[in-house]
XYZ file of C-alpha atoms in Angstrom:
700
model
C -0.232 0.067 0.125
C 3.043 2.138 0.651
C 4.008 2.447 -3.104
C 0.832 3.781 -4.551
C 0.689 6.801 -2.066
C 4.246 7.537 -2.904
C 3.489 7.504 -6.634
C 0.334 9.453 -5.941
C 2.288 12.122 -3.908
C 4.878 12.055 -6.905
C 2.283 13.020 -9.320
C 1.072 15.843 -7.720
C 4.256 17.189 -6.456
C 5.959 17.858 -9.798
C 2.996 19.658 -11.235
C 2.977 22.003 -8.277
C 6.949 22.360 -8.577
C 6.665 23.174 -12.242
C 4.022 25.967 -11.494
C 5.933 27.329 -8.357
C 9.349 27.439 -10.467
C 8.566 30.758 -12.271
C 7.524 32.338 -9.473
C 10.299 31.823 -7.872
C 12.521 32.846 -10.520
C 10.265 36.122 -10.582
C 10.860 36.906 -7.165
C 14.570 36.195 -7.027
C 15.067 38.365 -10.469
C 12.819 41.151 -9.133
C 14.537 41.471 -6.247
C 18.145 41.437 -7.529
C 16.578 44.297 -9.860
C 14.542 46.647 -7.693
C 16.830 49.187 -8.357
C 17.166 49.232 -11.918
C 15.924 49.394 -15.416
C 13.699 46.616 -16.548
C 14.575 44.466 -19.618
C 14.068 45.274 -23.181
C 13.774 49.222 -22.078
C 15.407 51.755 -24.001
C 15.723 55.733 -24.136
C 15.448 56.767 -27.272
C 17.396 53.854 -28.570
C 19.795 53.682 -26.059
C 19.888 50.615 -24.214
C 19.581 50.983 -20.758
C 18.369 47.611 -19.285
C 19.269 46.266 -16.362
C 21.394 49.413 -15.669
C 21.264 51.389 -12.353
C 19.997 54.964 -12.153
C 23.648 56.455 -12.482
C 24.277 53.942 -15.146
C 21.562 54.922 -16.966
C 22.034 58.497 -16.956
C 25.578 58.038 -17.680
C 24.485 55.840 -20.844
C 21.885 58.537 -22.196
C 24.258 61.472 -21.337
C 26.808 59.979 -23.451
C 24.223 59.713 -26.311
C 23.309 63.436 -25.673
C 27.072 64.107 -25.951
C 27.148 62.920 -29.182
C 24.132 64.477 -30.477
C 25.340 67.804 -28.897
C 28.527 67.834 -30.791
C 26.721 67.071 -34.165
C 26.204 69.832 -36.422
C 23.135 70.274 -38.266
C 22.653 71.612 -42.166
C 20.345 74.550 -42.154
C 19.207 76.347 -45.541
C 17.484 80.003 -45.404
C 16.437 81.488 -48.630
C 19.016 79.261 -50.694
C 22.178 79.641 -48.472
C 23.323 76.760 -46.335
C 24.455 77.042 -42.994
C 25.996 74.790 -40.273
C 24.688 75.107 -37.092
C 26.128 73.937 -33.600
C 24.005 72.660 -31.166
C 25.551 74.172 -28.299
C 25.025 77.980 -30.172
C 21.096 77.346 -29.693
C 21.513 75.700 -26.254
C 20.779 72.095 -27.215
C 20.099 70.558 -23.798
C 18.640 66.844 -23.039
C 16.614 65.682 -19.723
C 18.340 62.448 -19.075
C 17.544 62.273 -15.402
C 13.621 62.506 -16.376
C 13.987 60.055 -19.002
C 15.850 57.681 -16.523
C 13.207 57.868 -13.898
C 10.457 57.297 -16.274
C 12.286 53.688 -17.081
C 13.065 53.037 -13.812
C 9.285 52.842 -13.019
C 8.749 50.839 -16.240
C 7.671 46.725 -15.724
C 7.731 46.714 -12.162
C 3.648 46.098 -11.569
C 4.053 42.184 -11.220
C 4.667 38.984 -13.116
C 2.763 39.940 -16.214
C 4.976 42.877 -16.515
C 8.099 40.885 -15.996
C 7.100 38.205 -18.423
C 6.261 40.370 -21.013
C 9.787 42.174 -20.650
C 11.444 39.012 -22.298
C 9.308 39.615 -25.665
C 8.523 43.191 -26.035
C 10.834 46.419 -25.833
C 9.966 49.550 -24.679
C 11.504 53.168 -25.565
C 11.487 55.899 -23.636
C 11.591 59.492 -25.060
C 14.847 61.583 -24.515
C 13.107 65.029 -24.029
C 15.293 68.054 -25.840
C 14.982 71.514 -25.281
C 16.702 74.514 -27.076
C 17.077 78.006 -25.456
C 14.620 80.456 -27.567
C 16.465 83.327 -27.333
C 19.610 81.894 -28.646
C 17.663 80.591 -31.650
C 15.984 84.075 -32.192
C 19.698 85.611 -32.420
C 20.530 82.906 -34.519
C 17.487 83.432 -37.286
C 18.205 87.355 -36.947
C 21.808 86.746 -37.934
C 20.496 84.596 -40.801
C 18.328 87.197 -41.757
C 20.837 89.520 -42.501
C 22.906 87.618 -44.307
C 20.665 85.395 -46.361
C 17.477 87.759 -47.072
C 17.941 90.570 -49.484
C 15.010 92.678 -47.779
C 14.544 91.541 -44.357
C 12.527 92.961 -41.805
C 13.807 95.547 -39.784
C 13.036 96.329 -36.257
C 15.099 99.654 -36.406
C 18.246 100.689 -34.428
C 19.861 103.256 -32.252
C 23.612 103.995 -31.817
C 25.306 106.064 -29.231
C 28.747 107.294 -29.641
C 30.493 109.904 -27.360
C 26.819 111.116 -26.208
C 25.878 111.540 -29.815
C 22.514 109.268 -30.491
C 21.605 108.268 -33.885
C 18.822 105.978 -35.241
C 17.332 104.312 -37.934
C 13.587 103.696 -38.384
C 11.969 99.939 -38.885
C 10.812 98.766 -42.099
C 8.914 95.824 -43.723
C 10.329 92.969 -45.237
C 10.991 89.117 -45.437
C 11.760 87.171 -42.049
C 12.326 83.478 -41.243
C 9.066 82.016 -39.252
C 9.914 81.868 -35.941
C 7.733 79.024 -34.028
C 8.008 77.111 -37.241
C 11.631 76.999 -37.499
C 12.442 76.888 -33.739
C 10.442 73.258 -34.042
C 12.146 72.151 -36.947
C 15.405 72.779 -35.705
C 14.527 70.750 -32.295
C 13.552 68.170 -34.328
C 16.593 67.945 -36.441
C 18.852 68.044 -33.561
C 17.401 65.889 -31.166
C 16.974 63.378 -33.403
C 20.503 63.779 -35.041
C 19.214 64.167 -38.611
C 21.475 64.364 -41.256
C 19.180 66.165 -43.666
C 19.188 69.620 -44.293
C 16.472 71.680 -42.276
C 14.674 74.183 -44.614
C 13.671 77.016 -42.734
C 10.413 78.699 -44.015
C 10.416 82.694 -45.132
C 7.528 84.972 -44.389
C 6.676 88.342 -45.161
C 6.500 90.334 -41.695
C 5.503 93.978 -41.069
C 8.049 95.154 -37.677
C 6.481 94.941 -34.336
C 8.498 98.006 -33.098
C 7.408 101.314 -34.532
C 8.971 105.084 -35.311
C 7.566 106.262 -32.324
C 9.088 103.292 -30.254
C 12.512 104.177 -31.794
C 11.697 108.275 -31.331
C 11.099 107.585 -27.391
C 13.995 105.214 -27.208
C 16.148 107.821 -28.406
C 14.621 110.588 -26.200
C 15.267 108.154 -23.042
C 18.856 107.633 -24.062
C 19.473 111.549 -24.397
C 17.299 111.826 -21.071
C 19.906 109.307 -19.558
C 23.034 110.791 -20.778
C 21.858 114.159 -19.768
C 21.047 113.081 -16.259
C 24.276 111.494 -15.384
C 24.506 108.992 -12.092
C 24.949 109.280 -8.619
C 25.508 106.560 -6.130
C 25.612 107.016 -2.491
C 25.779 105.395 0.631
C 24.295 107.278 3.364
C 25.854 105.488 6.219
C 29.356 106.311 5.261
C 28.355 109.704 3.319
C 30.093 108.212 0.272
C 29.135 109.164 -3.151
C 30.468 108.186 -7.007
C 29.200 110.541 -9.649
C 29.380 109.629 -13.456
C 28.908 112.840 -15.367
C 27.225 113.146 -18.997
C 29.996 112.858 -21.138
C 31.329 109.790 -19.224
C 28.218 108.081 -19.227
C 27.512 109.063 -23.062
C 30.650 106.744 -23.787
C 29.201 103.999 -21.492
C 25.631 103.831 -22.855
C 24.830 101.016 -25.532
C 21.323 100.780 -27.094
C 20.329 97.139 -29.114
C 17.748 95.650 -30.570
C 16.309 92.708 -29.102
C 14.940 90.485 -31.625
C 12.441 87.923 -29.809
C 8.848 86.821 -29.594
C 8.035 90.677 -28.724
C 11.185 92.933 -30.132
C 12.330 95.875 -27.636
C 14.889 98.291 -27.152
C 17.595 97.267 -24.789
C 19.690 99.831 -22.855
C 23.330 98.720 -20.710
C 25.978 100.451 -19.570
C 29.384 99.301 -20.596
C 31.617 98.085 -17.214
C 34.788 98.817 -19.222
C 34.188 102.482 -19.178
C 32.952 102.659 -15.617
C 35.612 100.457 -14.017
C 38.436 102.545 -14.345
C 36.272 105.721 -12.675
C 36.116 103.387 -9.491
C 40.254 103.127 -9.615
C 40.687 106.894 -9.147
C 38.371 107.013 -6.202
C 38.896 103.741 -4.544
C 40.911 105.236 -1.562
C 38.271 107.410 -0.819
C 35.836 104.738 -0.761
C 38.044 102.419 1.051
C 38.702 102.846 4.731
C 39.828 101.272 7.865
C 37.302 100.109 10.454
C 35.869 103.245 12.719
C 35.449 102.567 16.394
C 32.251 103.555 18.103
C 32.440 106.897 19.935
C 30.714 109.384 22.228
C 29.947 112.578 20.541
C 30.087 115.335 23.332
C 28.837 119.057 22.931
C 30.484 121.385 25.533
C 28.618 124.749 26.697
C 29.728 127.270 28.939
C 27.176 126.430 31.718
C 27.436 126.944 35.806
C 27.276 123.749 37.623
C 26.297 125.038 41.253
C 29.153 123.198 43.386
C 30.954 124.525 46.375
C 33.983 126.962 45.200
C 32.874 126.726 41.490
C 33.702 129.814 39.269
C 31.283 130.992 37.474
C 32.340 131.349 33.547
C 31.929 135.327 33.019
C 34.018 135.570 29.261
C 32.284 132.568 27.545
C 32.641 133.415 23.652
C 29.228 131.074 23.489
C 27.396 133.819 24.898
C 25.896 135.074 21.292
C 25.636 131.725 19.902
C 22.260 130.183 18.993
C 21.321 126.463 18.457
C 23.203 125.557 21.605
C 21.766 123.126 24.163
C 21.539 124.310 27.958
C 23.513 121.733 29.154
C 26.239 119.414 27.710
C 25.257 116.267 25.798
C 26.891 113.219 25.022
C 25.574 110.879 22.157
C 26.761 107.771 20.896
C 28.188 107.179 17.626
C 27.773 104.220 15.945
C 31.155 102.441 14.706
C 31.589 101.740 11.281
C 33.302 98.521 9.401
C 36.097 98.910 7.116
C 35.202 98.973 3.419
C 35.981 97.653 0.242
C 34.569 98.291 -3.426
C 34.363 96.074 -6.340
C 34.702 97.741 -9.742
C 32.087 95.025 -11.030
C 29.652 95.419 -8.388
C 29.665 99.613 -8.655
C 29.530 99.139 -12.549
C 26.560 97.226 -12.258
C 24.983 99.493 -9.844
C 25.343 102.393 -12.170
C 23.953 100.417 -14.909
C 20.690 99.721 -12.548
C 20.864 103.561 -11.682
C 21.398 105.124 -15.232
C 18.213 102.695 -16.436
C 16.286 104.173 -13.419
C 16.196 107.607 -11.513
C 19.486 108.097 -12.253
C 20.297 107.792 -8.458
C 21.048 104.567 -6.796
C 22.830 102.672 -3.609
C 26.924 102.192 -3.985
C 27.414 99.095 -3.098
C 30.310 98.598 -0.375
C 31.646 95.406 1.377
C 31.405 96.441 4.965
C 34.255 93.499 5.528
C 36.326 94.388 9.114
C 34.566 94.987 12.182
C 36.225 98.027 14.326
C 38.007 96.735 17.520
C 35.431 98.648 19.538
C 31.832 98.358 18.357
C 28.643 99.798 18.759
C 27.459 96.808 20.674
C 30.307 97.119 23.158
C 29.658 100.634 23.620
C 25.881 99.869 24.062
C 26.804 97.217 26.711
C 27.837 99.916 29.062
C 24.623 101.505 29.341
C 23.729 105.139 28.918
C 26.791 107.687 29.340
C 26.018 111.182 31.098
C 27.483 114.046 32.790
C 28.880 112.848 36.243
C 30.570 116.140 36.979
C 32.515 119.479 36.087
C 34.644 121.931 37.906
C 35.781 125.498 36.648
C 38.658 127.776 38.228
C 39.803 130.997 37.301
C 42.743 131.553 35.673
C 44.797 134.599 35.953
C 48.249 135.394 34.639
C 49.829 135.290 30.835
C 52.444 132.162 30.688
C 50.460 130.294 33.394
C 47.533 130.592 31.577
C 49.101 129.129 28.127
C 50.705 126.391 30.425
C 47.000 125.262 31.518
C 45.630 125.553 28.376
C 48.445 123.139 27.088
C 47.855 120.760 29.678
C 44.051 120.748 28.624
C 44.723 120.087 25.251
C 46.782 116.863 26.059
C 44.240 115.364 28.518
C 41.131 116.294 26.562
C 38.944 113.323 25.145
C 41.006 110.921 27.100
C 38.905 107.585 27.799
C 39.151 105.634 30.982
C 38.028 102.046 30.548
C 36.478 100.451 33.411
C 39.054 99.323 36.110
C 41.858 101.460 34.469
C 43.520 103.904 35.977
C 44.275 107.722 34.700
C 47.521 109.630 35.506
C 47.781 113.074 34.662
C 51.580 113.040 34.487
C 51.727 109.701 32.362
C 49.119 111.645 29.715
C 51.258 114.960 29.467
C 55.011 113.754 30.219
C 57.185 115.769 31.444
C 56.612 119.645 30.786
C 59.082 121.138 28.279
C 59.775 124.056 25.894
C 59.820 121.560 22.927
C 56.190 120.705 23.679
C 55.136 124.513 24.076
C 55.328 125.105 27.820
C 56.704 128.370 29.000
C 58.393 129.547 32.034
C 56.129 130.654 34.808
C 56.397 130.607 38.931
C 56.014 127.501 40.687
C 56.464 126.528 44.410
C 60.075 124.999 44.812
C 61.517 123.732 48.153
C 58.273 125.197 49.541
C 58.437 128.330 48.384
C 57.144 130.455 45.258
C 60.073 130.817 42.730
C 59.293 132.825 39.305
C 62.760 132.295 38.110
C 63.845 130.991 34.160
C 65.416 127.387 35.727
C 64.297 124.295 34.173
C 62.034 123.372 37.131
C 60.135 126.685 36.003
C 58.891 125.324 32.736
C 55.286 124.841 32.947
C 54.662 126.991 35.948
C 51.054 127.313 36.797
C 49.619 123.733 35.530
C 49.230 123.076 39.461
C 45.779 125.019 38.703
C 44.794 122.352 36.198
C 45.611 119.653 38.876
C 42.999 121.050 41.001
C 40.490 121.434 38.285
C 40.617 117.756 37.222
C 40.759 116.439 40.801
C 37.646 118.351 41.770
C 36.259 116.989 38.513
C 37.264 113.562 39.944
C 35.803 113.940 43.326
C 32.429 115.058 42.408
C 32.194 112.405 39.913
C 32.708 109.745 42.830
C 35.848 108.327 41.388
C 38.554 106.511 43.424
C 40.949 108.907 44.250
C 44.405 107.087 43.837
C 46.778 109.919 44.425
C 46.652 113.798 44.798
C 48.830 116.080 46.728
C 47.441 119.682 47.775
C 49.890 122.637 47.836
C 51.809 123.173 51.102
C 50.880 126.658 50.584
C 47.429 128.050 50.477
C 46.238 130.021 47.446
C 42.694 131.673 48.109
C 42.046 130.940 44.083
C 41.715 127.079 44.922
C 38.938 125.539 46.964
C 40.670 124.868 50.667
C 42.128 121.243 51.101
C 40.169 120.443 48.015
C 43.320 121.257 45.412
C 46.365 119.270 44.180
C 49.484 120.398 42.866
C 51.542 119.044 40.228
C 55.504 118.366 39.748
C 57.191 115.761 37.227
C 57.441 112.530 37.916
C 55.592 113.820 41.123
C 53.448 114.918 42.599
C 50.683 113.609 40.067
C 46.742 113.253 40.082
C 45.679 109.743 39.705
C 42.231 108.289 39.795
C 40.833 104.786 39.221
C 37.587 104.427 36.701
C 35.791 101.815 39.723
C 32.255 101.945 37.676
C 31.426 99.508 35.184
C 31.198 102.080 32.479
C 33.919 103.969 30.323
C 34.823 107.766 31.768
C 35.481 110.162 29.152
C 37.286 113.564 29.986
C 36.564 116.644 28.640
C 38.492 120.184 28.836
C 37.564 123.434 27.735
C 38.931 127.030 28.397
C 38.518 130.814 27.816
C 40.412 133.305 28.337
C 40.268 133.293 32.070
C 38.875 129.829 33.252
C 39.717 126.226 32.872
C 37.108 123.575 33.176
C 36.987 119.969 33.340
C 33.934 118.033 32.748
C 33.772 113.958 33.231
C 31.044 111.636 31.749
C 30.400 108.291 32.289
C 27.848 106.554 34.364
C 28.096 105.852 38.216
C 24.687 104.039 38.198
C 22.768 107.095 39.520
C 25.515 107.634 42.604
C 26.223 111.198 43.059
C 28.897 113.489 45.357
C 28.549 116.599 47.463
C 30.966 117.944 50.060
C 31.125 119.286 53.454
C 34.273 121.307 54.789
C 35.245 121.435 58.876
C 36.505 124.622 60.115
C 40.467 125.200 60.492
C 42.151 123.487 63.170
C 45.499 123.834 64.243
C 46.977 127.401 63.909
C 50.448 127.532 63.343
C 53.190 130.476 63.166
C 55.127 130.844 59.966
C 58.539 129.088 59.906
C 61.565 131.510 60.183
C 64.473 131.171 57.433
C 67.439 132.790 57.542
C 69.009 132.935 53.944
C 72.299 134.642 52.756
C 72.169 137.547 50.996
C 73.904 136.864 47.797
C 73.110 140.375 45.959
C 75.549 142.408 48.290
C 72.517 144.193 49.943
C 72.609 143.623 53.802
C 75.577 144.501 55.683
C 77.119 142.189 58.099
C 75.039 142.678 61.440
C 72.031 143.779 59.999
C 69.102 141.931 58.885
C 66.645 142.151 55.684
C 63.001 140.676 55.859
C 62.738 139.268 52.443
C 59.140 137.611 53.103
C 56.955 137.899 56.357
C 55.728 134.535 55.794
C 52.045 133.419 56.957
C 50.532 131.334 59.355
C 49.495 127.252 58.549
C 46.658 125.347 59.689
C 44.703 122.175 59.160
C 41.797 121.656 57.080
C 39.429 118.487 56.602
C 36.885 117.972 53.695
C 34.108 115.194 53.621
C 33.394 113.305 50.539
C 29.360 112.517 50.694
C 27.744 109.637 48.540
C 24.640 109.537 47.728
C 22.462 106.779 46.203
C 20.023 107.448 43.263
C 17.334 108.585 45.295
C 19.489 111.176 47.248
C 20.026 109.283 50.547
C 23.792 109.483 51.762
C 25.372 106.277 51.608
C 28.873 106.827 52.311
C 31.603 109.511 53.521
C 35.176 109.917 52.536
C 37.453 111.993 54.576
C 40.469 114.314 53.178
C 42.674 115.931 55.464
C 45.420 118.445 54.854
C 47.793 120.794 56.685
C 49.255 123.730 55.144
C 52.531 125.182 56.436
C 52.378 128.356 55.149
C 55.054 130.747 53.770
C 58.613 130.550 55.306
C 59.695 134.122 57.004
C 63.009 134.586 54.766
C 65.284 136.929 56.428
C 68.374 137.684 54.520
C 71.465 138.192 56.587
C 75.031 139.014 54.852
C 77.060 135.933 53.786
C 79.429 136.096 56.775
C 77.167 135.510 59.531
C 77.295 132.187 61.299
C 73.329 131.981 61.001
C 73.696 131.594 57.289
C 76.601 129.408 57.167
C 79.585 132.050 57.596
C 82.393 131.706 59.726
C 81.617 134.711 61.597
C 84.221 136.788 60.389
C 82.575 139.542 58.649
C 84.402 141.944 56.431
C 84.727 145.755 57.605
C 82.783 148.779 56.022
C 85.160 150.876 53.917
C 85.044 154.421 55.064
C 84.010 156.977 52.583
C 86.782 159.661 52.156
C 86.158 161.397 48.956
C 86.310 164.974 49.589
C 88.628 164.737 52.283
C 92.143 165.964 52.190
C 94.852 163.343 51.657
C 96.202 163.219 54.884
C 92.742 163.042 56.678
C 91.601 160.434 54.464
C 94.713 158.537 54.816
C 94.375 158.588 58.519
C 90.892 157.468 58.524
C 91.503 154.333 56.312
C 94.404 153.417 58.611
C 92.589 153.799 61.565
C 89.746 151.434 60.392
C 92.585 148.757 59.572
C 93.203 149.405 55.823
C 96.172 149.903 53.578
C 95.817 153.303 51.489
C 97.592 153.706 48.241
C 97.525 156.968 46.603
C 96.711 157.559 42.760
C 97.596 161.062 41.963
C 95.415 162.581 39.035
C 95.964 166.013 37.392
C 93.410 168.667 37.331
C 92.901 172.173 36.311
C 90.843 173.102 38.776
C 92.663 174.558 41.886
C 90.248 173.578 44.667
C 90.890 169.923 43.950
C 94.314 169.925 44.357
C 95.288 167.927 47.232
C 91.699 166.622 47.734
C 90.250 163.080 47.135
C 88.452 162.812 44.296
C 87.459 158.716 44.444
C 88.111 155.674 46.125
C 87.947 151.876 45.428
C 86.617 149.794 46.803
C 83.502 151.493 48.797
C 81.585 148.550 50.041
C 82.988 145.902 52.702
C 86.332 144.477 52.810
C 88.403 142.456 55.229
C 91.247 144.128 57.347
C 94.335 144.770 55.329
C 92.784 145.334 52.229
C 94.597 148.243 49.872
C 91.793 150.816 49.397
C 93.038 152.977 46.377
C 92.167 157.049 46.690
C 92.681 159.250 43.913
C 94.024 162.635 44.839
C 93.549 165.801 42.526
C 97.113 167.500 41.639
C 96.276 170.804 40.151
C 98.389 171.990 37.072
C 98.417 175.819 37.838
C 96.042 176.758 35.306
C 94.445 179.723 36.363
C 90.848 180.223 36.858
C 88.739 181.317 33.881
C 86.130 184.409 34.355
C 83.160 183.918 32.446
C 80.893 187.230 31.537
C 77.333 186.927 30.496
C 75.543 189.373 27.867
C 71.599 189.542 28.744
C 69.718 191.237 26.219
C 65.890 192.007 26.806
C 63.480 192.295 23.517
C 60.128 194.314 24.673
C 57.604 193.398 22.496
C 55.772 196.386 20.611
C 52.313 198.126 22.058
């Protein structure tokens, strides 16, 4: 019984296997070729079966390359031309054709089976550039047709505009010729394409040409101006230049038109002429300040009474500060400017000047804005008497003006100005030297008087609530300065130094008139302001007496001369008071100083021990002029001097034997020889002079 059952199973299995085998082959083959073109599929006759997308595109492109390199033969009105497919922009859409081929015969086993017996060819779509075709047709018309239709012309040479009007004639049929050329080129046909000729009227009119001429003249006359408001740049093209650069042509197309353009080769050289003016380095953001001679009600503030701004109009009531944005560095491109000129010429004659903003400044607008709004912190004014000292003070102000102190930085007057020298323009004037006022022309007096600038800037620091790092008041009090709230300057010391302990920059501005100096600080202290209080004087003391040798030989031994009576000294305290934005006191800072006053200077003869002498002082030489010789000798010898007689002849009898002069006459050591000059009468008799007086009487 087993054998018959096996035989039955075999009879059933074999037919089933025969039926399943094609299905198995289909599934295996389809899976293996899922990303490939099916069998028996071509594109424009090119076999792409069993190729991937990229392989198929490569195969079709190879075929298309052959076609684009194969010129076509074209006949126009009996004349034959060879047309290069590239001249009319022949292109093939290989990708779309391959994409269509990839989708064929993928719909089941029926499609798969038909691929073994039926071929499918996918068309390869080609296109021509219509504008290029129309240009080519226009060229053939001019060459092959004796009486072609003419759309007119406009010619421009050195600002002179000439023209020709349109006229009717024969023309190549545009649409039909386009289709004929496309069919020939996409198929690679070797047959000559005969283009149809038709009679045609021009589409442009005489009025169109006249309007074109009028427009050309208007463009030339107007010229071009390109501007960039951000940088204040301008680029001009005058009429003469534009008249050389402007071009006009008739565009032959489906709708002929008059096209104007500007020759960039004429414009580009102009850019090179002005390039240096258009290409600038980056410009940092900055604050623009307007200073006015106003009055700030601060203690010891001097009111400006000789302001040159008094009659000026349009000034603000108070000092102002405004942020001026930074500017990137610029470069220009001749091609870009030429293109902009072309656009402006065909438009309104005006346009935007194209510039490239390549490099950012070191201090950008965003950096400046991050500090918040800056405002006036304080200003202080003092009165400036004198001439040379005023010149020196003004020079100091010029050195310091517009200094910017960033947060955390220190500012030093001496580091900013340097040593005061004649080469820098400073002049001699009085200065305190060794604790005393000196008005000599010594090197130490160059720049004399600049301590007034030190006092003025110190008070601006004081009332701006900025950190005082270093300052030193004068040893002698001057009434023109705020008592105890002032500063002297020397080099390298004393100095005036402050630290910007705020979160914003501090900008120092200076200004002056013939009689005043003003220092103004701008910044942002977060609303904190400062005032001041001064205590009464304490610790009074008398002037210090200073004995000094008389170098001029005026003071006799044993005598004294008061050169300077001097003045007393005292101690003084000023309190700087800090207020918050609401006006509440939040802190106090003490500034103490002791004035020693001017010394009481007494001059003595250099021989005196009080001024460094040995105590052995010279004797006063007696004056013997007018005495007889014997008396004079006795007087001088009695005083301890040796006498030498120098006789001199005289014609005056009364001078005989009399001392006419002596040398020396001041103070001398004992034993010094004193020479007396004694007259010797030469015997000349005295002369009597008679005077005759004539009286004249006026007539009645």
